[in-house]
Short mmCIF file of C-alpha atoms and ligand atoms in Angstrom, two decimals:
data_model
loop_
_atom_site.label_atom_id
_atom_site.label_comp_id
_atom_site.label_asym_id
_atom_site.label_seq_id
_atom_site.Cartn_x
_atom_site.Cartn_y
_atom_site.Cartn_z
CA MET T 278 170.42 131.41 -62.06
CA ARG T 279 167.16 130.18 -62.01
CA HIS T 280 164.01 132.67 -60.53
CA ILE T 281 160.79 130.87 -58.66
CA ALA T 282 158.15 132.78 -57.36
CA ILE T 283 155.99 130.42 -55.16
CA VAL T 284 152.43 132.47 -53.94
CA GLY T 285 151.06 130.81 -50.83
CA SER T 286 154.26 129.87 -47.81
CA GLY T 287 151.70 126.91 -46.52
CA PRO T 288 153.57 123.46 -46.87
CA ALA T 289 152.93 122.76 -50.53
CA GLY T 290 155.10 126.51 -50.25
CA TYR T 291 157.48 125.26 -48.74
CA TYR T 292 157.85 121.63 -49.71
CA THR T 293 158.93 123.24 -53.27
CA ALA T 294 161.28 125.58 -51.90
CA GLU T 295 162.66 122.70 -50.56
CA ALA T 296 162.42 120.56 -53.24
CA ALA T 297 163.95 123.79 -55.61
CA GLN T 298 167.61 124.02 -53.34
CA LYS T 299 167.72 120.29 -53.59
CA GLN T 300 167.62 120.29 -57.52
CA TRP T 301 169.65 123.75 -58.12
CA GLY T 302 171.48 124.16 -55.11
CA ASP T 303 172.89 127.90 -54.94
CA ASP T 304 171.55 128.11 -59.24
CA VAL T 305 168.27 129.70 -57.89
CA ASN T 306 166.49 132.01 -55.92
CA ILE T 307 162.99 131.17 -54.76
CA ASP T 308 161.05 134.43 -53.82
CA ILE T 309 157.85 132.81 -51.32
CA PHE T 310 154.46 135.54 -52.05
CA ASP T 311 152.49 135.59 -48.61
CA MET T 312 149.68 137.77 -48.22
CA LEU T 313 149.73 138.05 -45.03
CA PRO T 314 152.87 138.74 -42.80
CA VAL T 315 153.46 135.94 -41.24
CA PRO T 316 153.79 132.48 -42.91
CA TYR T 317 153.21 128.92 -42.69
CA GLY T 318 149.30 128.80 -44.10
CA LEU T 319 147.79 126.40 -43.01
CA ILE T 320 149.64 125.08 -40.14
CA ARG T 321 149.32 127.89 -38.32
CA PHE T 322 145.31 129.20 -39.09
CA GLY T 323 144.40 125.70 -40.18
CA VAL T 324 146.20 122.64 -37.99
CA ALA T 325 144.04 122.50 -35.08
CA PRO T 326 145.00 124.83 -32.11
CA ASP T 327 145.53 121.78 -29.52
CA HIS T 328 147.84 120.23 -32.01
CA GLN T 329 151.12 121.78 -31.38
CA SER T 330 153.17 118.77 -32.08
CA ILE T 331 151.87 118.56 -35.82
CA LYS T 332 152.77 122.60 -35.69
CA GLY T 333 156.33 121.55 -35.17
CA VAL T 334 156.51 120.57 -38.76
CA THR T 335 156.67 124.64 -38.94
CA ARG T 336 160.79 124.29 -37.69
CA ARG T 337 161.45 122.00 -40.65
CA TYR T 338 159.88 125.20 -43.03
CA GLU T 339 162.34 127.27 -40.60
CA GLN T 340 165.66 125.40 -42.00
CA THR T 341 164.65 126.31 -45.77
CA ALA T 342 163.38 130.07 -44.35
CA LEU T 343 167.08 131.21 -43.81
CA SER T 344 168.75 129.56 -46.98
CA GLU T 345 170.35 132.25 -48.93
CA ASN T 346 168.47 131.90 -51.80
CA VAL T 347 165.55 131.85 -50.47
CA ARG T 348 163.74 134.75 -49.07
CA PHE T 349 159.40 135.40 -47.34
CA VAL T 350 158.34 138.13 -49.01
CA GLY T 351 155.42 138.61 -47.03
CA ASN T 352 152.22 141.62 -46.92
CA ILE T 353 151.78 140.88 -50.81
CA LYS T 354 148.40 140.23 -52.07
CA VAL T 355 149.05 138.81 -55.70
CA GLY T 356 145.96 139.05 -58.00
CA GLN T 357 145.64 142.77 -56.31
CA ASP T 358 149.04 144.21 -55.21
CA VAL T 359 150.47 142.54 -57.84
CA SER T 360 149.97 140.18 -60.83
CA VAL T 361 149.94 136.70 -61.86
CA ALA T 362 151.14 138.00 -65.45
CA GLU T 363 153.68 140.68 -63.62
CA LEU T 364 154.71 137.92 -61.62
CA GLN T 365 155.48 135.54 -64.74
CA GLU T 366 157.75 139.04 -66.73
CA LEU T 367 160.24 138.79 -63.96
CA TYR T 368 160.50 135.31 -62.99
CA ASP T 369 161.38 131.86 -64.73
CA ALA T 370 158.80 130.00 -63.07
CA VAL T 371 155.39 131.27 -60.48
CA ILE T 372 153.96 128.39 -58.61
CA LEU T 373 150.78 128.62 -56.86
CA ALA T 374 150.87 127.12 -53.88
CA THR T 375 147.51 128.85 -52.09
CA GLY T 376 146.23 125.85 -50.78
CA ALA T 377 141.74 125.74 -50.42
CA PRO T 378 141.64 128.36 -48.05
CA ARG T 379 137.55 128.80 -48.96
CA ASP T 380 134.43 126.94 -48.26
CA ARG T 381 132.57 123.73 -50.35
CA ALA T 382 129.51 125.91 -50.43
CA ILE T 383 126.36 124.38 -48.60
CA ASP T 384 124.05 125.27 -50.36
CA LEU T 385 121.01 124.84 -48.26
CA PRO T 386 117.65 126.12 -47.73
CA GLY T 387 118.59 129.02 -44.95
CA ASP T 388 122.08 128.94 -45.01
CA HIS T 389 122.53 132.76 -44.74
CA LEU T 390 120.80 132.69 -41.37
CA GLY T 391 123.12 133.78 -38.41
CA ASN T 392 124.89 131.51 -36.53
CA VAL T 393 125.59 129.14 -39.74
CA PHE T 394 129.77 129.17 -40.52
CA GLY T 395 131.82 127.12 -42.62
CA SER T 396 134.39 125.56 -41.86
CA ALA T 397 136.64 128.71 -42.61
CA GLY T 398 135.00 131.29 -40.89
CA PHE T 399 134.88 129.09 -37.77
CA VAL T 400 138.22 127.50 -38.02
CA GLY T 401 139.77 130.77 -39.35
CA TRP T 402 138.38 132.63 -35.65
CA TYR T 403 139.87 130.01 -33.27
CA ASN T 404 142.97 129.92 -34.66
CA GLY T 405 143.32 133.98 -34.97
CA HIS T 406 142.99 134.63 -39.10
CA PRO T 407 142.80 138.31 -39.59
CA GLU T 408 140.36 137.03 -42.17
CA PHE T 409 137.78 135.66 -39.09
CA ALA T 410 139.21 137.17 -35.95
CA SER T 411 135.08 139.23 -35.81
CA LEU T 412 133.21 136.19 -36.85
CA ASN T 413 132.13 136.57 -32.73
CA PRO T 414 129.71 132.77 -32.62
CA ASP T 415 127.11 132.75 -30.30
CA LEU T 416 127.78 130.15 -28.17
CA THR T 417 124.31 131.02 -25.73
CA GLY T 418 122.38 128.30 -27.33
CA GLN T 419 122.24 124.21 -26.30
CA THR T 420 122.68 122.44 -29.23
CA ALA T 421 126.06 122.91 -31.95
CA VAL T 422 125.34 120.75 -35.25
CA VAL T 423 128.51 119.85 -36.68
CA ILE T 424 127.37 118.42 -40.74
CA GLY T 425 130.31 116.37 -42.46
CA MET T 426 132.40 113.36 -41.03
CA GLY T 427 135.86 114.17 -41.71
CA ASN T 428 138.44 115.85 -40.13
CA VAL T 429 137.90 119.46 -39.98
CA ALA T 430 134.30 118.17 -38.12
CA LEU T 431 136.39 115.91 -35.50
CA ASP T 432 138.19 119.56 -35.54
CA VAL T 433 135.55 121.53 -34.56
CA THR T 434 133.84 119.05 -32.78
CA ARG T 435 136.72 119.09 -30.29
CA ILE T 436 137.51 122.53 -30.14
CA LEU T 437 133.74 123.35 -29.35
CA ALA T 438 133.67 120.38 -26.12
CA LYS T 439 137.02 121.56 -24.47
CA THR T 440 137.60 122.53 -21.24
CA ARG T 441 139.69 125.22 -19.75
CA ASP T 442 142.62 122.80 -18.64
CA GLU T 443 141.88 120.49 -21.78
CA PHE T 444 143.23 123.54 -23.41
CA ALA T 445 146.32 124.04 -21.84
CA GLY T 446 149.68 123.92 -24.08
CA SER T 447 147.83 125.20 -27.49
CA ASP T 448 147.64 128.47 -29.34
CA ILE T 449 143.81 129.14 -29.54
CA VAL T 450 143.29 132.61 -29.83
CA GLY T 451 142.12 134.63 -26.13
CA HIS T 452 139.61 135.76 -27.89
CA ALA T 453 137.94 132.60 -29.14
CA LEU T 454 139.57 130.64 -25.60
CA ASP T 455 137.17 133.41 -23.90
CA THR T 456 133.75 132.37 -25.27
CA LEU T 457 134.65 129.05 -24.86
CA MET T 458 134.77 129.06 -21.53
CA GLY T 459 131.41 130.63 -21.33
CA SER T 460 129.48 128.09 -24.02
CA ASN T 461 125.92 127.58 -23.42
CA ILE T 462 126.17 124.52 -25.54
CA GLN T 463 125.82 120.87 -23.79
CA ARG T 464 124.83 118.48 -26.95
CA ILE T 465 126.41 118.14 -30.25
CA VAL T 466 125.03 116.43 -32.73
CA ILE T 467 128.36 115.30 -35.97
CA LEU T 468 125.93 115.19 -39.37
CA GLY T 469 126.90 112.38 -41.17
CA ARG T 470 124.97 111.90 -45.26
CA ARG T 471 126.14 108.64 -45.41
CA GLY T 472 127.51 105.92 -42.86
CA PRO T 473 129.98 104.68 -40.40
CA HIS T 474 131.92 102.55 -43.43
CA GLN T 475 132.07 106.10 -45.18
CA ILE T 476 133.27 108.45 -43.17
CA MET T 477 136.58 110.38 -43.34
CA MET T 478 137.70 110.42 -40.26
CA THR T 479 141.37 109.08 -39.86
CA PRO T 480 141.68 106.62 -36.40
CA LYS T 481 144.14 108.72 -34.06
CA GLU T 482 142.26 111.65 -35.19
CA LEU T 483 138.61 110.22 -33.93
CA GLY T 484 140.83 108.01 -31.30
CA GLU T 485 141.22 111.26 -29.20
CA LEU T 486 137.18 112.05 -29.53
CA GLY T 487 136.77 108.65 -26.25
CA HIS T 488 139.29 110.84 -24.41
CA LEU T 489 137.44 114.68 -23.93
CA SER T 490 136.87 114.90 -20.53
CA ARG T 491 132.96 116.45 -20.47
CA ALA T 492 131.44 114.14 -22.97
CA ALA T 493 131.49 110.36 -24.08
CA PRO T 494 131.23 109.96 -27.73
CA ARG T 495 127.30 108.28 -28.41
CA VAL T 496 127.69 105.51 -31.74
CA ASP T 497 124.12 104.23 -31.88
CA PRO T 498 124.40 100.73 -32.18
CA HIS T 499 122.00 99.68 -34.68
CA ASP T 500 124.35 101.82 -37.40
CA LEU T 501 127.03 99.34 -37.65
CA PRO T 502 126.73 97.25 -39.71
CA GLU T 503 128.19 93.53 -38.47
CA LEU T 504 131.48 92.62 -37.80
CA ASP T 505 132.23 91.20 -40.48
CA GLU T 506 131.66 93.27 -43.31
CA ASP T 507 134.21 95.79 -41.95
CA ALA T 508 137.04 93.07 -43.34
CA MET T 509 136.53 94.31 -46.72
CA LEU T 510 137.48 98.07 -45.90
CA GLU T 511 140.93 99.78 -45.66
CA PRO T 512 143.25 99.23 -42.70
CA GLY T 513 142.61 103.31 -41.66
CA ILE T 514 139.31 102.85 -42.07
CA ARG T 515 139.28 99.70 -40.26
CA LYS T 516 140.77 100.96 -37.65
CA SER T 517 137.92 104.50 -37.63
CA VAL T 518 135.32 101.99 -37.59
CA THR T 519 136.79 100.35 -34.53
CA HIS T 520 136.68 103.87 -33.15
CA LEU T 521 132.80 103.61 -33.75
CA ARG T 522 131.85 100.39 -32.52
CA SER T 523 134.13 100.72 -28.70
CA PHE T 524 132.67 104.40 -28.73
CA ALA T 525 128.84 102.27 -28.96
CA ALA T 526 130.08 100.18 -26.51
CA ILE T 527 130.91 102.97 -23.95
CA PRO T 528 127.51 101.81 -20.86
CA GLU T 529 125.14 104.52 -21.00
CA SER T 530 125.90 104.86 -17.22
CA HIS T 531 129.19 106.48 -18.01
CA ARG T 532 127.87 109.01 -20.25
CA ALA T 533 125.47 109.65 -17.00
CA ASP T 534 127.40 111.65 -15.20
CA LEU T 535 129.16 113.86 -18.19
CA PRO T 536 127.59 117.46 -18.78
CA LEU T 537 128.09 117.67 -22.46
CA GLU T 538 126.48 115.02 -25.14
CA VAL T 539 128.27 114.74 -29.01
CA GLU T 540 126.42 112.27 -30.95
CA PHE T 541 126.69 111.11 -34.38
CA ASP T 542 123.97 111.02 -36.77
CA PHE T 543 125.15 108.74 -39.34
CA PHE T 544 122.43 108.14 -42.85
CA ALA T 545 121.20 112.27 -42.47
CA ALA T 546 121.72 114.45 -44.76
CA PRO T 547 121.57 117.98 -44.00
CA ARG T 548 118.32 119.35 -46.45
CA GLY T 549 117.77 122.75 -44.81
CA LEU T 550 118.34 124.97 -41.55
CA ILE T 551 115.08 126.73 -40.25
CA GLY T 552 114.96 130.02 -38.18
CA GLU T 553 114.40 133.63 -38.21
CA GLY T 554 117.50 136.11 -37.68
CA ASN T 555 119.40 133.04 -35.98
CA VAL T 556 119.21 129.55 -36.90
CA ARG T 557 116.82 127.14 -34.43
CA ALA T 558 116.95 123.43 -36.55
CA ILE T 559 117.69 121.81 -39.39
CA SER T 560 115.52 119.69 -41.35
CA VAL T 561 117.60 116.59 -42.17
CA GLU T 562 116.96 113.29 -44.71
CA ARG T 563 117.27 109.62 -43.54
CA THR T 564 119.19 108.35 -46.68
CA ARG T 565 120.63 104.91 -47.24
CA ILE T 566 123.48 104.40 -48.94
CA GLU T 567 122.36 102.71 -52.61
CA VAL T 568 126.41 102.11 -54.58
CA GLY T 569 128.53 104.07 -52.30
CA ARG T 570 125.92 106.74 -52.24
CA ALA T 571 123.32 108.44 -50.26
CA VAL T 572 120.14 108.74 -51.29
CA GLY T 573 117.24 110.39 -49.73
CA THR T 574 114.04 108.07 -48.18
CA GLY T 575 111.49 110.50 -48.05
CA GLU T 576 111.42 109.88 -43.75
CA PHE T 577 112.55 113.86 -42.88
CA TYR T 578 113.05 115.03 -39.12
CA GLU T 579 114.34 118.15 -37.58
CA ILE T 580 117.39 118.63 -35.21
CA PRO T 581 117.17 121.99 -32.44
CA ALA T 582 120.44 123.60 -34.11
CA ASP T 583 121.39 127.08 -31.97
CA LEU T 584 125.32 126.96 -33.90
CA VAL T 585 125.45 125.61 -37.57
CA VAL T 586 129.30 124.61 -38.63
CA SER T 587 129.30 123.21 -41.70
CA CYS T 588 132.79 121.33 -42.46
CA ILE T 589 132.46 119.76 -45.78
CA GLY T 590 135.25 120.16 -47.09
CA TYR T 591 137.21 123.59 -49.28
CA GLN T 592 137.87 124.82 -52.06
CA THR T 593 140.88 127.04 -53.87
CA SER T 594 140.16 130.61 -54.31
CA PRO T 595 140.53 132.51 -58.53
CA ILE T 596 142.98 134.57 -58.93
CA ALA T 597 142.00 137.03 -62.29
CA GLY T 598 143.95 135.50 -65.09
CA VAL T 599 144.04 131.96 -63.54
CA PRO T 600 142.67 129.80 -65.37
CA PHE T 601 140.44 127.67 -62.87
CA ASP T 602 137.79 124.51 -62.83
CA GLU T 603 134.68 125.30 -61.57
CA ARG T 604 133.67 122.49 -60.70
CA ALA T 605 136.84 120.75 -58.93
CA GLY T 606 137.21 124.11 -56.86
CA ARG T 607 140.90 124.44 -57.81
CA PHE T 608 143.44 125.72 -60.49
CA ALA T 609 142.82 124.25 -64.32
CA ASN T 610 146.28 121.94 -64.63
CA ASP T 611 147.53 118.96 -65.85
CA GLN T 612 149.38 117.32 -63.16
CA GLY T 613 150.89 120.80 -62.29
CA ARG T 614 150.69 122.74 -65.45
CA ILE T 615 148.09 126.10 -65.90
CA LEU T 616 150.16 127.55 -68.79
CA PRO T 617 154.15 127.45 -69.22
CA GLY T 618 156.15 129.18 -66.75
CA LEU T 619 152.68 128.69 -64.22
CA TYR T 620 152.03 125.40 -62.21
CA CYS T 621 150.29 124.73 -59.07
CA VAL T 622 151.22 122.54 -56.06
CA GLY T 623 149.38 121.33 -53.03
CA TRP T 624 145.78 121.15 -52.60
CA ALA T 625 145.37 124.63 -54.81
CA ARG T 626 146.43 121.49 -57.51
CA ARG T 627 144.74 118.43 -56.54
CA GLY T 628 142.36 119.40 -54.03
CA PRO T 629 141.72 119.59 -50.29
CA SER T 630 142.93 116.09 -49.23
CA GLY T 631 145.69 113.72 -48.19
CA THR T 632 147.80 115.01 -44.58
CA ILE T 633 150.29 117.68 -44.31
CA GLY T 634 153.09 115.53 -45.70
CA THR T 635 151.46 114.60 -49.09
CA ASN T 636 152.17 117.67 -50.37
CA ARG T 637 156.29 117.12 -49.80
CA PRO T 638 156.24 114.64 -53.06
CA ASP T 639 153.72 117.08 -54.53
CA GLY T 640 156.73 120.08 -53.77
CA PHE T 641 159.51 117.34 -55.76
CA GLY T 642 156.66 116.33 -58.51
CA VAL T 643 156.31 119.98 -59.53
CA ILE T 644 159.94 120.58 -59.29
CA GLU T 645 160.94 118.11 -62.01
CA LEU T 646 158.20 119.69 -64.08
CA ILE T 647 159.67 122.65 -64.72
CA ALA T 648 163.28 120.86 -64.87
CA GLN T 649 161.65 119.64 -68.04
CA ASP T 650 160.12 122.23 -68.85
CA MET T 651 163.19 124.70 -68.62
CA PRO T 652 166.12 122.97 -68.84
CA GLN T 653 168.33 125.74 -68.87
CA ALA T 654 168.18 128.71 -66.89
CA GLY T 655 166.00 131.81 -68.31
CA ARG T 656 166.80 135.89 -68.65
CA LYS T 657 164.54 136.89 -65.99
CA ALA T 658 165.30 139.76 -63.31
CA GLY T 659 164.01 137.91 -60.69
CA ARG T 660 164.35 138.91 -57.30
CA PRO T 661 165.69 142.59 -58.00
CA GLY T 662 163.10 142.86 -60.96
CA PHE T 663 160.15 142.08 -57.91
CA ASP T 664 161.77 145.18 -55.41
CA ALA T 665 162.40 147.57 -58.23
CA LEU T 666 157.93 146.99 -58.94
CA ALA T 667 157.80 146.82 -55.19
CA ALA T 668 159.86 150.82 -54.44
CA GLU T 669 157.66 151.40 -57.35
CA ARG T 670 154.41 150.71 -55.97
CA SER T 671 155.05 151.46 -52.77
CA LEU T 672 154.68 147.87 -51.06
CA ASP T 673 155.30 147.35 -48.11
CA ILE T 674 157.23 143.79 -48.24
CA VAL T 675 157.39 141.53 -44.94
CA THR T 676 160.49 139.84 -44.64
CA PHE T 677 161.04 136.55 -42.77
CA ARG T 678 163.64 138.59 -40.28
CA ASP T 679 160.63 140.94 -39.38
CA TRP T 680 157.97 137.62 -39.16
CA LYS T 681 161.05 136.55 -36.34
CA ARG T 682 159.77 139.58 -33.96
CA ILE T 683 156.52 138.91 -34.96
CA GLU T 684 157.35 135.60 -33.70
CA GLU T 685 159.09 137.18 -30.56
CA ALA T 686 156.59 139.27 -29.87
CA GLU T 687 152.97 136.60 -30.11
CA GLN T 688 155.36 134.50 -27.26
CA ALA T 689 155.97 137.45 -24.80
CA ARG T 690 152.42 138.19 -24.58
CA ALA T 691 151.38 134.15 -24.60
CA ARG T 692 149.99 133.35 -21.41
CA ASP T 693 151.13 130.97 -18.90
CA ASP T 694 150.05 127.20 -20.85
CA ALA T 695 150.47 128.95 -24.09
CA PRO T 696 153.16 129.26 -26.88
CA ARG T 697 151.95 132.46 -27.64
CA GLU T 698 149.36 135.09 -28.72
CA LYS T 699 148.36 135.25 -31.95
CA PHE T 700 147.82 138.31 -33.51
CA VAL T 701 144.91 138.58 -35.08
CA ASP T 702 145.05 142.23 -36.72
CA VAL T 703 147.25 142.92 -39.99
CA GLY T 704 147.97 146.59 -38.07
CA ASP T 705 149.10 144.76 -35.18
CA MET T 706 151.48 142.73 -37.02
CA ILE T 707 153.56 145.28 -38.16
CA ARG T 708 153.45 147.56 -35.47
CA ALA T 709 155.29 144.12 -33.35
CA ILE T 710 157.41 144.42 -36.22
CA GLY T 711 159.03 148.24 -35.14
CA GLN T 712 159.29 147.68 -32.05
P1 NAP X 95 136.46 115.68 -45.84
O1 NAP X 95 137.71 114.86 -45.54
O2 NAP X 95 136.85 115.48 -47.64
O3 NAP X 95 135.64 115.53 -45.17
C1 NAP X 95 134.00 116.32 -45.88
C2 NAP X 95 132.75 115.33 -45.33
O4 NAP X 95 131.93 116.50 -46.02
C3 NAP X 95 132.71 114.01 -45.52
O5 NAP X 95 132.18 113.07 -44.71
C4 NAP X 95 131.73 114.31 -47.10
O6 NAP X 95 130.51 113.54 -46.66
C5 NAP X 95 130.85 114.61 -46.16
N1 NAP X 95 130.17 116.26 -47.21
C6 NAP X 95 130.80 116.87 -48.53
N2 NAP X 95 129.64 117.37 -49.17
C7 NAP X 95 128.34 117.16 -47.92
C8 NAP X 95 127.53 117.77 -48.25
N3 NAP X 95 126.22 118.15 -49.16
N4 NAP X 95 126.15 117.50 -47.37
C9 NAP X 95 126.96 116.51 -45.84
N5 NAP X 95 127.95 116.19 -46.62
C10 NAP X 95 128.75 116.90 -46.96
O7 NAP X 95 136.91 117.68 -45.45
P2 NAP X 95 137.98 117.95 -44.03
O8 NAP X 95 137.25 117.18 -43.36
O9 NAP X 95 137.55 119.66 -44.64
O10 NAP X 95 138.96 117.21 -44.98
C11 NAP X 95 139.94 118.19 -45.81
C12 NAP X 95 141.59 117.29 -45.76
O11 NAP X 95 142.42 117.58 -44.41
C13 NAP X 95 141.66 116.08 -45.69
O12 NAP X 95 142.51 115.88 -45.85
C14 NAP X 95 141.86 115.54 -44.19
O13 NAP X 95 142.15 114.11 -44.10
C15 NAP X 95 142.79 116.42 -43.78
N6 NAP X 95 142.87 116.62 -42.42
C16 NAP X 95 143.68 116.55 -41.28
C17 NAP X 95 142.79 116.60 -39.53
C18 NAP X 95 144.41 116.18 -39.15
O14 NAP X 95 144.96 116.25 -37.42
N7 NAP X 95 145.28 114.69 -39.75
C19 NAP X 95 142.03 117.99 -39.43
C20 NAP X 95 141.83 118.80 -40.21
C21 NAP X 95 141.90 117.86 -42.02
P3 NAP X 95 130.51 112.29 -48.08
O15 NAP X 95 131.91 111.49 -48.22
O16 NAP X 95 129.40 111.37 -48.64
O17 NAP X 95 130.77 113.02 -49.43
#
């Protein structure tokens, strides 16, 4: 029997478990650890609350989770409750599928000011991540600046822009919905240091911005390259640029009756945040593109900013004793191999890019490596060994059955038009199991 420990119960974790089952059938036991009592990582805490169809992928993970040889071991902090070295003693292979939950630092003068957030915190706040539930952003100002032109910037902009009706069917947490409905924000500026041809936004997600009830996105036609230059783009980005062109063509008369401005500011590199206590403005330098890179032109201007959310990418959290590539912001690895018996997969292996589905081949890839490295089953203690250690340390494991009770309680307390009202406090999650 092979014993596999997967650390992290998001998409990469569950696809890897699925791959291990396909590879070894009944001849493998898989324990999936998570620091929280609830599974699914990015799906629960990263995917936007108004993208419920994407969240539907958890039905597939649940099938894996309910198999005899797969176990969810929630509420266990690897690196704290148990070390990676201890897991390696107990399991033939330990696979880190911990994603990239930390912000890449924006590193600007003034980034310590109040009401300046990274997307990890801001997204975690409206998605009910226990670490960020009490973020309490102040939405009483008039202008929000969202830094970055990726899909996370789009998520944040959309959530700031939507009306109560547009949240129907979403599982945005109650505290965020209340704050958003009291928002006074009248202008959202999306700041990109490069141009329309360099955006990271994908067409479907960018297209959604054109269907907001309170705003019609504004793109300055002067920022758009000549139409025939789109031909050299690969099809996905070409489609995104087509959306930008259609936004640029929206007549001003159409915007006149709409209460919210959503503007794209291209060739605009943030250089500093200004304010005392809370942020008040952002200093921006105009750029031009040279060989694909944004280069400052020396022309500076200020945009008023009462809220700043920087959506410039993520990094993996280091774990004590695991080699880490600081520059890349992920575990130091060769194709997924970190050290003998220790592997990584998903964003923890390759950084934060691609779709949720990209993690499936990743999972199958790492299991293939393990099969090559370990053609025979080892003699590790596996699950009973971990249970003995957990008992010795009085660790309070949350099982998948426990999670289903939490889920039922979340569904029972949902608003009329919501699939669930998430618990945002670990203590409340644990109490829900006992009820
Ligand atoms: P991303 O796609 O890498 O975009 C990051 C953006 O931040 C880029 O526009 C980048 O500009 C900009 N940026 C980076 N450093 C900057 C700096 N110092 N100053 C100003 N701008 C800076 O990252 P993401 O939006 O966090 O998304 C992460 C992954 O999750 C992506 O694969 C994304 O597609 C995926 N995702 C998907 C969805 C969905 O609905 N399908 C939703 C959310 C996220 P440069 O290009 O100039 O570096």
